[in-house]
Amino acid sequence: MESRYFTGRDSALDELKQRLFLQANTGRLALFGLGGIGKTQLALQLARWVKAHEPDRSIFWASALSVESFEQACLQIAKKLQIHQNGDNESAMELVHRELSDDNAGKWLFIVDNADDADLTFNELDRFFPVSEAGVTLLTTRSKEVAISFAGRDILELQNMKAAEGIDFLTKILGNDVIEDPNSTSQLLEELNFLPLAIAQAAYYIRRNDGTIGRYLELMHKSEKERMRLVSREFHDITRYRKMPNAVAKTWLISFNQIQNSDPPAANLLGFISCFEPKAIPLSILPSVGSEEEQEFAIGTLCGYGFLTKRGNEEMFDIHSLIHLSTRLWVAGAGITQQVIETVTQHMNRCFPSSEFTNRETWRAYLPHTNLILSGVELGCADDRYNLLLKIGTCLRVDGRYRDAVTAFKSACTWYESQHEEEHPNRLNAQHHLAQAYLDNGQTKEAIELIERVLAIQEKTLDGEDPSLLISQHELARAYLENEQTKEAIELFERVVMKEEILEEEDLDRLASQHELARAYLNNGQTKEAIELFERVVAMKGEILYEEDPSRLASQHVLARAYLNNGQTKEAIELFERVVAMNGEILHEEDPSRLLSQHELARAYLSNGQTKEAIELFEHVVMVDGRILDEEDPSRLASQHVLARAYLNNGQTKEAIELFERVVAMNGEILHEEDPNRLAPQYELARAYAANGQTRQALELIKHVISVQERTLDAEHPDRLESQKLLEEIEEGARKSESLEDAPVS
């Protein structure tokens, strides 16, 4: 049974030697750890060391897989010792127990291997384990509970191999010629969790098929089905018991079944966990399986087998991906996949928190664990599934993940539309959510079309003061505002705000409508009215909301923008800096709200002559935008535009021209000729060309801008006047340049 490939484990082997022989302070010790982690091989190495260093100590080995295997081992021991029965009814187990427990038996080491079944170990076998002053018993088990019951405090948990041990073990089996670059080798070992049995299984597969580590990794990453086939593939291993499975997944199935028999609540949790992501599983997401004590006991069982690992003092657990995959195989093998998915879906729909900011930490932790139950084939419990999807979509929206929110709401809408008439509240609710997500995702046209349809139905079926109707009117006004239908937006917002005067002053819906009306005023150039309303909203939110609440920060952000537009640059910078600092604490680097506040603060710095600070912040925003946004995204182009303007103001003309040209080219592909957002960068590029002495290009571009503005703007419009002024400056500069060239050389 000893493996010629055994390597490492020095610290664990040293501890066994110290505790059992060198310190000699215990007669019993239990070695426990995950199935396939190498407990048997470590016990064999200990036996080998004892044989070499304590030749006067007898060594005995017995398998505790079953009563029969233990009885068979005792028969072999009795034959070796040439001991005989005292009576006809004395079994080999009784015989060995009597002989080795005798004070005259001498020194011995008795190894009880694979004592994984608690009932079998303590109801059938424990009474036959010999006890003697000169004897030492080592028991190996997968179960921490068995280990503690057998040896009390004298237990040792065998951990996974260290990286160097894993590489050495893999190299011994495969040979140096198959070991590829260090990166792929390390990646494979990490995928296998440095588990000896999994490493051996992978190595035998690679060697049998004349494969490579790269190909094995490719199969592992191809699909869940391929991974399942790999971890279930049996291989011949002479170091393991004949009837024991060698495939790592099948090894764990034995443990899963033992848990099912000994601790059904723990098995129930294992089924739930098979539907979650393997990393960062919150304690609170697990279903109750009984009293608080029973829950703790069940989790303790899973941790005791090494299936769950607690993260320090956090109420968070991990399960290795291979073990997680095996739980899914176990559930499938029991034919209960559909039942488990339905149960988990119903549970998640019940326990998934609302999208309020105070719940953000919780729902962010829960979100990844909905992927498996929602990505699979749709089974039963559709109501729970799609209600959960609406909750998830709402949280994604709040978190700024608008594209994902649209996907979630679209799926929910499709189902509700197939189940209900057009005026059904659930159908309208789903459509309303989708329209909001469209709007946040910049799909303004789709948002307006959908919310107008919802509103038309609600106006026919609901009372004029119904909150649902007001919410839809609010969202339609918001959509109009985003679509630059400012007049219609203001008209609708003012109607909503007036109707909401019956609500308490601190009502969040009322404050939201006031916020949006103020934003509409700002977009319409009614800066004084906007500031007055925003200051009222910000003051009220300051009394009732946490400092880091997104709604409070959003109002502060737009008030700061209003200050900036009104020339109150100092107040704008002060408020923007506060918002940026708070967003930095609560939002991830790529969050759109965080990037927008940084963009606006940089714009304020630029207006205040703090060009260096502006450039530094704009460069950061542009870099992050480049990672997460499409090349033609308006937000990305806006940040590039203002960064180029900052470069120009800072005398970095070459960098400014390069960036302006990129923005102008992209705008030329996506915006119509008369769009102000297309004309503004063209104006700035003409200014940059002029500053760089590229007079011909500057004149050509500014004349084009003016020709478009003459068709679209009044003669006294500030933008048109600015363009005309720039043209005159460029022409004047050109004339001076020509005069200098014509002047006689002295």
XYZ file of C-alpha atoms in Angstrom:
746
model
C 0.000 0.000 0.000
C 2.940 2.379 0.447
C 3.350 4.851 -2.397
C 6.759 5.241 -4.009
C 5.646 8.741 -4.954
C 5.184 9.884 -1.354
C 6.780 13.261 -0.756
C 6.854 16.058 1.795
C 4.545 16.104 4.836
C 7.599 16.647 7.039
C 5.912 18.900 9.587
C 2.907 16.569 10.020
C 5.161 13.508 10.290
C 7.369 15.258 12.849
C 4.347 16.162 14.953
C 3.131 12.542 14.952
C 6.588 11.352 16.046
C 6.783 13.949 18.808
C 3.337 13.373 20.247
C 3.254 9.577 20.016
C 6.855 8.588 20.740
C 9.376 11.286 21.540
C 7.253 13.136 24.080
C 5.264 9.974 24.753
C 2.464 11.804 26.521
C -0.460 10.075 24.864
C -1.516 6.540 24.072
C -4.107 7.569 21.479
C -4.018 10.069 18.655
C -6.445 10.701 15.799
C -5.299 11.984 12.419
C -8.216 13.560 10.553
C -8.678 15.343 7.244
C -10.473 15.466 3.940
C -10.908 12.253 1.960
C -7.962 11.885 -0.436
C -5.702 14.202 1.532
C -3.132 11.483 2.271
C -3.874 10.278 5.812
C -3.191 6.613 4.995
C 0.122 7.403 3.299
C 1.228 9.536 6.244
C 0.337 6.711 8.651
C 2.416 4.331 6.498
C 5.372 6.733 6.624
C 5.059 6.844 10.405
C 5.053 3.024 10.530
C 8.162 2.981 8.366
C 9.918 5.434 10.711
C 8.936 3.362 13.776
C 10.292 0.219 12.140
C 13.630 1.964 11.530
C 13.963 3.794 14.856
C 12.129 1.558 17.334
C 12.807 -1.985 16.114
C 11.534 -3.439 19.393
C 8.053 -1.967 18.799
C 5.552 -4.155 16.931
C 3.429 -2.491 14.257
C -0.152 -3.565 13.479
C -2.540 -2.265 10.840
C -6.319 -2.663 10.649
C -8.849 -1.190 8.252
C -12.032 0.164 9.871
C -13.997 0.421 6.630
C -16.308 -2.324 7.902
C -16.598 -4.933 10.650
C -15.464 -7.525 8.095
C -12.305 -5.627 7.115
C -11.391 -5.084 10.777
C -12.059 -8.762 11.579
C -9.915 -9.829 8.612
C -7.038 -7.625 9.783
C -7.284 -9.097 13.288
C -7.164 -12.636 11.849
C -3.901 -11.770 10.087
C -2.485 -10.225 13.274
C -3.460 -13.306 15.323
C -1.733 -15.590 12.825
C 1.381 -13.459 12.850
C 1.481 -13.474 16.652
C 0.552 -17.174 16.761
C -2.101 -16.600 19.401
C -5.077 -18.883 19.853
C -8.649 -18.622 21.076
C -9.460 -19.194 24.744
C -12.885 -20.455 23.798
C -14.888 -21.437 20.767
C -16.802 -18.140 20.701
C -13.814 -15.782 20.945
C -13.505 -13.744 17.738
C -10.231 -12.645 16.173
C -11.009 -9.080 17.264
C -11.432 -10.193 20.891
C -8.318 -12.310 20.615
C -6.119 -9.435 19.397
C -7.619 -7.048 21.952
C -6.870 -9.471 24.802
C -3.339 -10.200 23.623
C -2.205 -6.612 22.988
C -3.878 -5.239 26.127
C -1.809 -7.599 28.266
C 1.005 -5.894 30.199
C 3.431 -8.465 28.812
C 2.616 -7.682 25.191
C 5.537 -5.289 24.882
C 5.615 -2.065 22.887
C 3.367 -1.734 19.871
C 1.833 0.741 17.400
C -1.740 -0.102 16.350
C -2.980 1.845 13.319
C -6.746 1.941 12.729
C -7.210 3.276 9.216
C -10.337 4.833 7.654
C -12.492 5.003 10.782
C -14.911 7.354 9.022
C -18.245 5.961 10.208
C -18.979 7.103 13.785
C -21.659 4.453 14.440
C -19.457 1.643 13.165
C -16.390 2.899 14.999
C -17.957 3.401 18.430
C -20.790 0.858 18.429
C -18.946 -2.042 16.797
C -15.165 -1.612 16.817
C -13.987 0.703 19.602
C -14.237 -1.933 22.311
C -11.760 -4.085 20.376
C -9.070 -1.402 20.141
C -6.248 -2.605 22.443
C -5.131 -0.504 25.418
C -1.744 -0.856 27.102
C 0.809 1.302 28.900
C 3.383 0.340 26.292
C 1.032 0.566 23.324
C 0.094 3.469 21.067
C -2.973 3.680 18.793
C -3.192 5.970 15.777
C -6.614 6.330 14.160
C -7.190 7.965 10.767
C -10.580 9.418 9.899
C -12.300 11.960 7.690
C -14.523 13.051 10.555
C -13.406 15.546 13.181
C -16.251 14.287 15.370
C -14.842 10.733 15.253
C -11.349 12.090 15.942
C -12.459 14.018 19.040
C -14.624 11.157 20.321
C -11.680 8.784 19.993
C -8.786 10.908 21.260
C -10.189 14.053 22.893
C -7.617 16.824 22.521
C -5.040 14.512 20.989
C -5.992 15.124 17.385
C -4.092 16.370 14.357
C -5.679 17.768 11.210
C -3.803 16.973 8.002
C -3.819 19.969 5.689
C -3.412 20.085 1.917
C 0.056 19.830 0.445
C 2.178 22.948 0.253
C 2.976 24.290 -3.216
C 6.494 22.814 -3.299
C 5.191 19.425 -2.105
C 2.492 19.435 -4.779
C 4.987 20.193 -7.555
C 7.341 17.482 -6.286
C 4.503 14.927 -6.061
C 3.238 15.721 -9.578
C 6.776 15.580 -10.986
C 7.415 12.175 -9.399
C 4.318 10.693 -11.061
C 4.574 12.404 -14.463
C 8.305 12.827 -14.883
C 10.139 16.019 -15.754
C 9.466 15.649 -19.480
C 5.698 16.176 -19.039
C 5.904 19.053 -16.570
C 5.391 22.192 -18.617
C 5.895 25.821 -17.719
C 5.608 26.706 -14.031
C 2.447 28.777 -14.600
C 0.335 25.913 -15.979
C 1.683 23.535 -13.321
C 0.820 25.971 -10.528
C -2.591 26.621 -12.066
C -3.358 22.884 -12.186
C -2.306 22.367 -8.575
C -4.435 25.290 -7.417
C -7.411 23.931 -9.370
C -6.863 20.604 -7.585
C -6.490 22.367 -4.216
C -3.104 20.649 -3.723
C -5.054 17.502 -2.795
C -2.858 14.388 -3.252
C -5.622 12.116 -4.575
C -6.780 14.748 -7.080
C -3.179 15.329 -8.186
C -2.632 11.582 -8.603
C -5.874 11.226 -10.571
C -4.948 14.080 -12.921
C -1.405 12.756 -13.356
C -2.593 9.230 -14.207
C -5.099 10.676 -16.728
C -2.397 12.784 -18.391
C 0.081 9.910 -18.477
C -2.452 7.345 -19.762
C -3.554 9.583 -22.646
C -0.087 10.944 -23.488
C -1.592 14.309 -22.677
C -0.312 17.561 -21.289
C -1.102 19.687 -18.280
C -2.416 22.371 -20.638
C -4.862 19.945 -22.241
C -6.091 18.741 -18.831
C -6.704 22.349 -17.774
C -8.525 22.971 -21.052
C -10.884 20.062 -20.315
C -11.442 21.283 -16.746
C -12.439 24.729 -17.984
C -14.524 23.553 -20.933
C -17.782 22.950 -19.079
C -19.162 21.650 -15.812
C -19.992 18.333 -17.498
C -16.378 17.855 -18.594
C -15.146 18.664 -15.091
C -17.591 16.140 -13.674
C -16.312 13.462 -16.044
C -12.705 14.190 -15.093
C -13.197 14.088 -11.324
C -15.362 10.938 -11.614
C -12.911 9.015 -13.808
C -11.569 5.972 -11.954
C -7.895 5.015 -12.150
C -5.864 2.129 -10.773
C -3.913 2.962 -7.630
C -2.214 0.107 -5.770
C -1.713 2.311 -2.709
C -5.454 2.339 -1.950
C -7.877 -0.331 -0.700
C -9.263 -2.521 -3.459
C -12.939 -1.718 -3.018
C -12.361 1.955 -2.289
C -13.068 4.352 -5.186
C -10.003 6.176 -6.465
C -11.787 8.984 -8.322
C -11.713 12.022 -6.071
C -15.424 12.803 -6.557
C -16.466 9.256 -5.703
C -14.253 9.331 -2.620
C -16.214 12.303 -1.323
C -19.545 10.706 -2.220
C -18.807 8.178 0.543
C -18.455 11.033 3.030
C -21.603 12.729 1.749
C -23.571 9.529 2.278
C -22.112 9.111 5.769
C -23.261 12.645 6.586
C -26.693 11.836 5.136
C -26.987 8.899 7.555
C -25.465 10.482 10.649
C -26.536 14.133 10.347
C -29.431 14.694 7.873
C -29.627 18.473 8.595
C -25.969 18.811 7.549
C -26.727 16.848 4.370
C -29.619 19.228 3.730
C -27.228 22.184 3.978
C -24.821 20.425 1.622
C -27.601 20.153 -0.960
C -28.275 23.885 -0.651
C -24.584 24.707 -0.954
C -24.412 22.725 -4.205
C -26.572 25.498 -5.739
C -24.406 28.363 -4.448
C -21.080 29.711 -5.629
C -18.245 27.909 -3.816
C -16.607 31.067 -2.441
C -17.795 33.527 0.224
C -21.001 31.795 1.327
C -22.635 33.964 4.041
C -23.894 32.137 7.117
C -27.147 34.102 6.881
C -27.941 32.732 3.407
C -28.170 29.158 4.685
C -31.642 27.840 5.537
C -32.570 27.002 9.100
C -32.383 23.266 9.727
C -33.704 23.398 13.277
C -32.826 25.226 16.468
C -29.798 27.499 16.725
C -27.844 24.655 18.331
C -28.875 22.189 15.592
C -27.837 24.701 12.927
C -24.446 25.169 14.550
C -24.020 21.404 14.925
C -24.839 20.783 11.236
C -22.350 23.425 10.086
C -19.803 21.938 12.484
C -20.282 18.561 10.800
C -19.491 19.995 7.360
C -16.471 21.869 8.724
C -15.368 18.748 10.585
C -15.247 16.771 7.332
C -13.244 19.564 5.722
C -15.994 20.428 3.241
C -16.654 23.917 4.591
C -13.919 26.296 5.705
C -14.720 29.303 7.852
C -13.070 32.613 6.992
C -11.399 33.683 10.228
C -13.850 35.524 12.459
C -16.219 36.311 9.581
C -19.603 34.641 9.285
C -18.545 33.484 5.831
C -17.589 30.060 4.457
C -15.785 28.623 1.424
C -16.039 25.207 -0.193
C -13.337 24.172 -2.658
C -14.536 24.077 -6.254
C -13.764 20.335 -6.607
C -15.767 19.485 -3.490
C -18.530 21.798 -4.687
C -18.590 20.019 -8.047
C -18.825 16.704 -6.215
C -21.834 17.905 -4.203
C -23.588 18.578 -7.503
C -22.707 15.064 -8.673
C -24.051 13.681 -5.396
C -27.346 15.567 -5.755
C -27.667 14.462 -9.391
C -26.873 10.854 -8.454
C -29.676 10.911 -5.897
C -32.078 12.112 -8.606
C -33.086 15.206 -6.624
C -31.545 18.023 -8.692
C -34.902 19.560 -9.621
C -36.219 19.260 -6.074
C -33.101 20.909 -4.614
C -33.106 23.770 -7.143
C -36.791 24.480 -6.495
C -36.283 24.412 -2.725
C -33.255 26.721 -2.942
C -35.086 29.112 -5.304
C -38.054 29.354 -2.924
C -35.710 29.921 0.013
C -33.731 32.615 -1.828
C -36.916 34.426 -2.833
C -37.978 34.469 0.836
C -34.646 35.539 2.312
C -33.231 37.846 -0.384
C -33.016 41.327 1.167
C -34.648 44.446 -0.251
C -32.479 46.885 -2.198
C -32.306 49.531 0.556
C -28.857 50.979 1.099
C -28.742 49.625 4.653
C -28.961 46.104 3.171
C -26.284 46.686 0.537
C -23.568 44.645 2.251
C -25.962 41.693 2.581
C -27.397 41.674 -0.933
C -23.974 42.199 -2.473
C -22.851 39.052 -0.655
C -25.977 37.152 -1.788
C -25.948 38.160 -5.476
C -23.241 35.727 -6.706
C -25.111 32.826 -5.107
C -28.140 33.309 -7.351
C -26.213 32.606 -10.563
C -26.428 28.805 -10.543
C -30.142 28.556 -9.776
C -31.046 31.197 -12.366
C -28.664 30.168 -15.144
C -29.851 26.571 -15.398
C -32.816 25.125 -17.225
C -36.070 26.593 -15.948
C -37.803 24.032 -13.770
C -40.735 24.543 -11.404
C -41.533 27.364 -8.943
C -41.615 29.995 -11.710
C -43.326 32.575 -9.461
C -40.458 32.401 -6.972
C -37.842 32.394 -9.732
C -39.079 35.541 -11.466
C -39.941 37.410 -8.287
C -36.378 36.708 -7.160
C -35.140 37.945 -10.531
C -36.962 41.265 -9.981
C -35.307 41.633 -6.561
C -31.910 40.862 -8.067
C -32.433 43.303 -10.933
C -33.352 46.075 -8.498
C -30.176 45.496 -6.476
C -28.092 45.452 -9.658
C -29.621 48.816 -10.617
C -28.845 50.317 -7.226
C -25.291 48.986 -7.553
C -24.804 50.676 -10.918
C -24.705 47.404 -12.872
C -27.276 48.632 -15.366
C -26.552 46.241 -18.215
C -26.963 43.229 -15.924
C -30.144 44.769 -14.504
C -31.624 45.105 -18.005
C -30.877 41.428 -18.680
C -32.565 40.353 -15.427
C -35.655 42.519 -15.946
C -36.012 41.486 -19.600
C -36.125 37.840 -18.579
C -38.713 38.577 -15.877
C -40.819 40.703 -18.250
C -40.899 37.976 -20.881
C -42.305 35.534 -18.333
C -44.855 37.939 -16.782
C -46.050 38.968 -20.249
C -46.609 35.301 -21.116
C -48.612 34.709 -17.926
C -50.762 37.816 -17.399
C -53.052 40.236 -19.225
C -51.573 43.646 -20.023
C -53.291 45.412 -17.093
C -52.165 42.868 -14.467
C -50.185 44.639 -11.679
C -47.343 42.079 -11.727
C -46.842 42.510 -15.464
C -46.913 46.310 -15.205
C -44.514 46.202 -12.256
C -41.974 44.139 -14.217
C -42.268 46.461 -17.231
C -41.823 49.485 -14.968
C -38.597 47.980 -13.573
C -37.315 47.263 -17.081
C -38.069 50.836 -18.195
C -36.080 52.188 -15.221
C -33.136 49.955 -16.113
C -33.321 51.005 -19.769
C -33.150 54.622 -18.655
C -30.173 54.056 -16.361
C -28.423 52.105 -19.133
C -28.772 54.979 -21.588
C -31.490 53.233 -23.646
C -33.715 56.296 -23.441
C -35.862 55.567 -26.490
C -36.762 52.075 -25.216
C -37.448 53.495 -21.738
C -39.863 56.153 -23.018
C -41.691 53.708 -25.270
C -42.188 51.197 -22.450
C -43.094 53.626 -19.663
C -45.582 55.470 -21.923
C -47.267 52.125 -22.606
C -47.387 51.298 -18.872
C -48.681 54.767 -18.008
C -51.430 54.612 -20.651
C -52.744 51.369 -19.129
C -52.487 52.722 -15.555
C -54.372 55.910 -16.459
C -57.273 53.753 -17.660
C -57.300 51.431 -14.650
C -56.049 53.435 -11.627
C -57.253 56.410 -9.617
C -55.457 59.668 -10.430
C -53.834 59.815 -6.969
C -52.651 56.185 -6.989
C -48.959 55.975 -5.928
C -48.184 53.579 -8.818
C -49.443 56.165 -11.294
C -47.322 58.904 -9.725
C -44.241 56.669 -9.813
C -44.750 55.984 -13.523
C -45.236 59.700 -14.239
C -42.039 60.392 -12.294
C -40.105 57.850 -14.382
C -41.537 59.133 -17.661
C -40.515 62.672 -16.722
C -37.032 61.366 -15.891
C -36.894 59.698 -19.309
C -38.010 62.917 -21.033
C -35.234 64.756 -19.208
C -32.601 62.256 -20.373
C -33.994 62.587 -23.911
C -33.562 66.384 -23.740
C -37.339 66.918 -23.763
C -36.771 69.330 -20.905
C -40.008 71.286 -21.230
C -42.138 68.104 -21.093
C -40.036 66.799 -18.185
C -40.501 69.974 -16.117
C -44.229 70.062 -16.797
C -44.669 66.446 -15.670
C -42.338 66.736 -12.649
C -44.135 69.874 -11.438
C -47.445 68.003 -11.654
C -46.023 65.053 -9.662
C -44.393 67.309 -7.047
C -47.664 69.190 -6.566
C -49.643 65.943 -6.070
C -47.033 64.698 -3.590
C -47.458 67.733 -1.336
C -49.886 65.620 0.689
C -46.942 63.426 1.730
C -44.671 64.101 4.698
C -41.843 66.534 4.006
C -39.238 63.793 4.543
C -41.014 61.194 2.367
C -38.365 59.667 0.086
C -40.630 59.525 -2.992
C -41.445 63.210 -2.558
C -37.750 64.066 -2.152
C -36.890 62.001 -5.241
C -39.381 63.962 -7.355
C -38.070 67.277 -6.025
C -34.518 66.139 -6.816
C -35.460 65.339 -10.412
C -37.413 68.577 -10.861
C -34.386 70.530 -9.639
C -32.227 68.602 -12.110
C -34.649 69.523 -14.901
C -34.489 73.194 -13.874
C -30.688 72.987 -14.002
C -30.730 71.466 -17.491
C -33.142 74.213 -18.576
C -30.837 76.981 -17.394
C -33.052 77.807 -14.380
C -30.019 77.619 -12.121
C -31.413 79.769 -9.302
C -34.573 77.618 -8.979
C -32.461 74.453 -9.199
C -30.097 75.519 -6.407
C -32.954 76.622 -4.156
C -34.738 73.264 -4.535
C -31.556 71.171 -4.298
C -30.449 72.912 -1.099
C -33.814 72.057 0.446
C -33.558 68.398 -0.671
C -29.943 68.044 0.491
C -30.783 69.547 3.894
C -33.732 67.188 4.395
C -31.779 64.094 3.288
C -28.996 65.158 5.640
C -31.441 64.803 8.532
C -32.912 61.401 7.630
C -30.303 59.456 5.623
C -26.864 58.043 6.410
C -23.887 60.053 5.189
C -23.014 57.338 2.656
C -26.564 56.798 1.345
C -26.467 56.872 -2.512
C -29.609 59.030 -2.695
C -28.097 61.650 -0.393
C -24.809 61.597 -2.338
C -26.659 61.921 -5.666
C -28.404 65.104 -4.514
C -25.145 66.555 -3.190
C -23.503 65.721 -6.525
C -26.079 67.601 -8.619
C -26.171 70.532 -6.190
C -22.392 70.798 -6.612
C -22.895 70.785 -10.394
C -25.454 73.592 -10.026
C -22.980 75.590 -7.921
C -20.342 75.088 -10.626
C -22.715 76.278 -13.357
C -23.571 79.300 -11.202
C -19.933 80.303 -10.772
C -19.843 79.178 -7.108
C -16.697 77.176 -7.808
C -15.425 77.053 -4.222
C -18.722 75.627 -2.921
C -18.836 73.182 -5.846
C -15.323 71.840 -5.192
C -15.970 71.495 -1.460
C -19.141 69.472 -2.074
C -17.682 67.383 -4.914
C -14.645 66.481 -2.783
C -16.970 65.270 -0.032
C -18.975 63.134 -2.498
C -15.843 61.700 -4.158
C -14.326 60.796 -0.778
C -17.502 59.039 0.367
C -17.944 57.196 -2.948
C -14.342 56.025 -2.631
C -15.255 54.285 0.616
C -18.463 52.559 -0.493
C -18.274 52.006 -4.271
C -15.924 49.884 -6.364
C -13.503 51.669 -8.675
C -15.576 51.007 -11.814
C -18.925 52.167 -10.424
C -20.510 54.733 -12.806
C -21.588 57.021 -9.931
C -18.057 57.105 -8.545
C -16.571 57.860 -11.969
C -19.128 60.590 -12.645
C -18.385 62.381 -9.370
C -14.637 62.195 -10.130
C -15.289 63.586 -13.625
C -17.251 66.522 -12.229
C -14.679 67.265 -9.523
C -11.967 67.319 -12.204
C -14.134 69.705 -14.239
C -14.465 71.954 -11.175
C -10.692 71.886 -10.632
C -10.241 72.900 -14.277
C -12.658 75.826 -13.874
C -10.768 76.901 -10.753
C -7.394 76.911 -12.511
C -6.228 73.757 -10.675
C -5.127 72.237 -13.974
C -2.646 69.749 -12.519
C -5.257 68.246 -10.163
C -7.819 68.205 -12.981
C -5.509 66.338 -15.373
C -4.532 63.789 -12.732
C -8.164 62.997 -11.929
C -9.336 63.008 -15.564
C -6.529 60.627 -16.557
C -7.693 58.201 -13.865
C -11.324 58.410 -15.049
C -10.346 57.936 -18.704
C -8.192 54.923 -17.783
C -11.031 53.212 -15.884
C -13.552 54.111 -18.617
C -11.242 52.430 -21.111
C -11.525 49.165 -19.177
C -15.283 49.051 -18.765
C -16.983 51.131 -21.470
C -17.351 50.729 -25.220
C -15.264 53.038 -27.370
C -18.342 55.003 -28.441
C -19.864 55.340 -24.960
C -20.949 58.986 -24.355
C -19.518 59.065 -20.807
C -16.147 57.816 -22.019
C -16.078 60.367 -24.860
C -17.104 63.186 -22.492
C -14.203 62.436 -20.140
C -11.736 62.235 -23.038
C -13.069 65.568 -24.337
C -12.545 67.423 -21.067
C -9.144 65.775 -20.467
C -8.062 67.014 -23.909
C -9.278 70.502 -22.945
C -7.227 70.295 -19.739
C -4.155 69.272 -21.750
C -4.701 72.277 -24.040
C -5.007 74.669 -21.096
C -1.820 73.168 -19.644
C 0.174 73.710 -22.833
C 0.229 69.970 -23.684
C -0.957 70.759 -27.206
C 0.237 67.544 -28.841
C -1.605 65.349 -26.314
C -4.697 67.557 -26.622
C -4.817 67.276 -30.424
C -4.323 63.506 -30.353
C -7.207 63.030 -27.914
C -9.522 65.589 -29.570
C -9.015 63.935 -32.964
C -10.009 60.581 -31.489
C -13.163 62.041 -29.895
C -14.136 63.964 -33.041
C -13.685 60.857 -35.210
C -15.819 58.708 -32.897
C -18.532 61.362 -32.592
C -18.586 61.550 -36.385
C -19.631 57.891 -36.470
C -22.352 57.978 -33.820
C -23.828 61.531 -33.669
C -25.700 63.556 -36.285
C -23.948 66.599 -37.715
C -25.946 69.145 -35.692
C -25.544 67.471 -32.295
C -23.999 69.948 -29.788
C -21.878 67.106 -28.341
C -20.359 66.633 -31.798
C -19.776 70.358 -32.398
C -18.130 71.101 -29.008
C -15.057 68.839 -29.534
C -14.730 70.163 -33.112
C -14.590 73.713 -31.740
C -11.952 72.667 -29.177
C -9.908 70.799 -31.794
C -9.906 73.917 -33.996
C -8.615 75.871 -30.983
C -5.875 73.268 -30.455
C -4.857 73.335 -34.130
C -4.576 77.124 -33.940
C -2.440 76.927 -30.794
C -0.176 74.436 -32.559
C 0.236 76.619 -35.653
C -1.895 74.335 -37.855
C -3.821 77.318 -39.212
C -5.264 75.694 -42.325
C -6.797 72.780 -40.348
C -8.062 75.204 -37.684
C -9.788 77.456 -40.228
C -11.351 74.563 -42.094
C -12.798 73.060 -38.904
C -14.107 76.249 -37.269
C -15.765 77.326 -40.540
C -17.549 73.957 -40.624
C -18.726 74.424 -37.005
C -20.046 77.918 -37.787
C -21.885 76.731 -40.911
C -23.753 74.125 -38.834
C -24.491 76.583 -36.008
C -25.903 79.118 -38.490
C -28.560 76.541 -39.385
C -29.379 75.512 -35.808
C -28.689 78.406 -33.401
C -29.909 81.991 -33.019
C -27.475 84.690 -34.081
C -26.960 85.755 -30.444
C -26.474 82.244 -29.040
C -23.308 82.159 -26.858
C -21.878 79.079 -28.648
C -22.292 80.709 -32.049
C -20.684 83.933 -30.834
C -17.732 82.000 -29.346
C -17.154 80.189 -32.632
C -17.249 83.454 -34.596
C -14.775 84.994 -32.149
C -12.395 82.022 -32.542
C -12.594 82.317 -36.350
C -11.645 85.990 -36.156
C -8.711 85.218 -33.830
C -7.406 82.494 -36.148
C -7.719 84.737 -39.210
C -5.983 87.580 -37.354
C -3.194 85.218 -36.360
C -2.850 84.066 -39.956
C -2.599 87.662 -41.221
C 0.098 88.505 -38.674
C 2.007 85.394 -39.648
C 1.853 86.396 -43.345
C 3.007 89.938 -42.491
C 6.023 88.577 -40.666
C 6.880 86.352 -43.598
C 6.608 89.283 -46.057
C 8.682 91.682 -43.919
C 12.195 92.448 -45.333
C 15.072 90.778 -43.565
C 17.298 93.391 -41.906
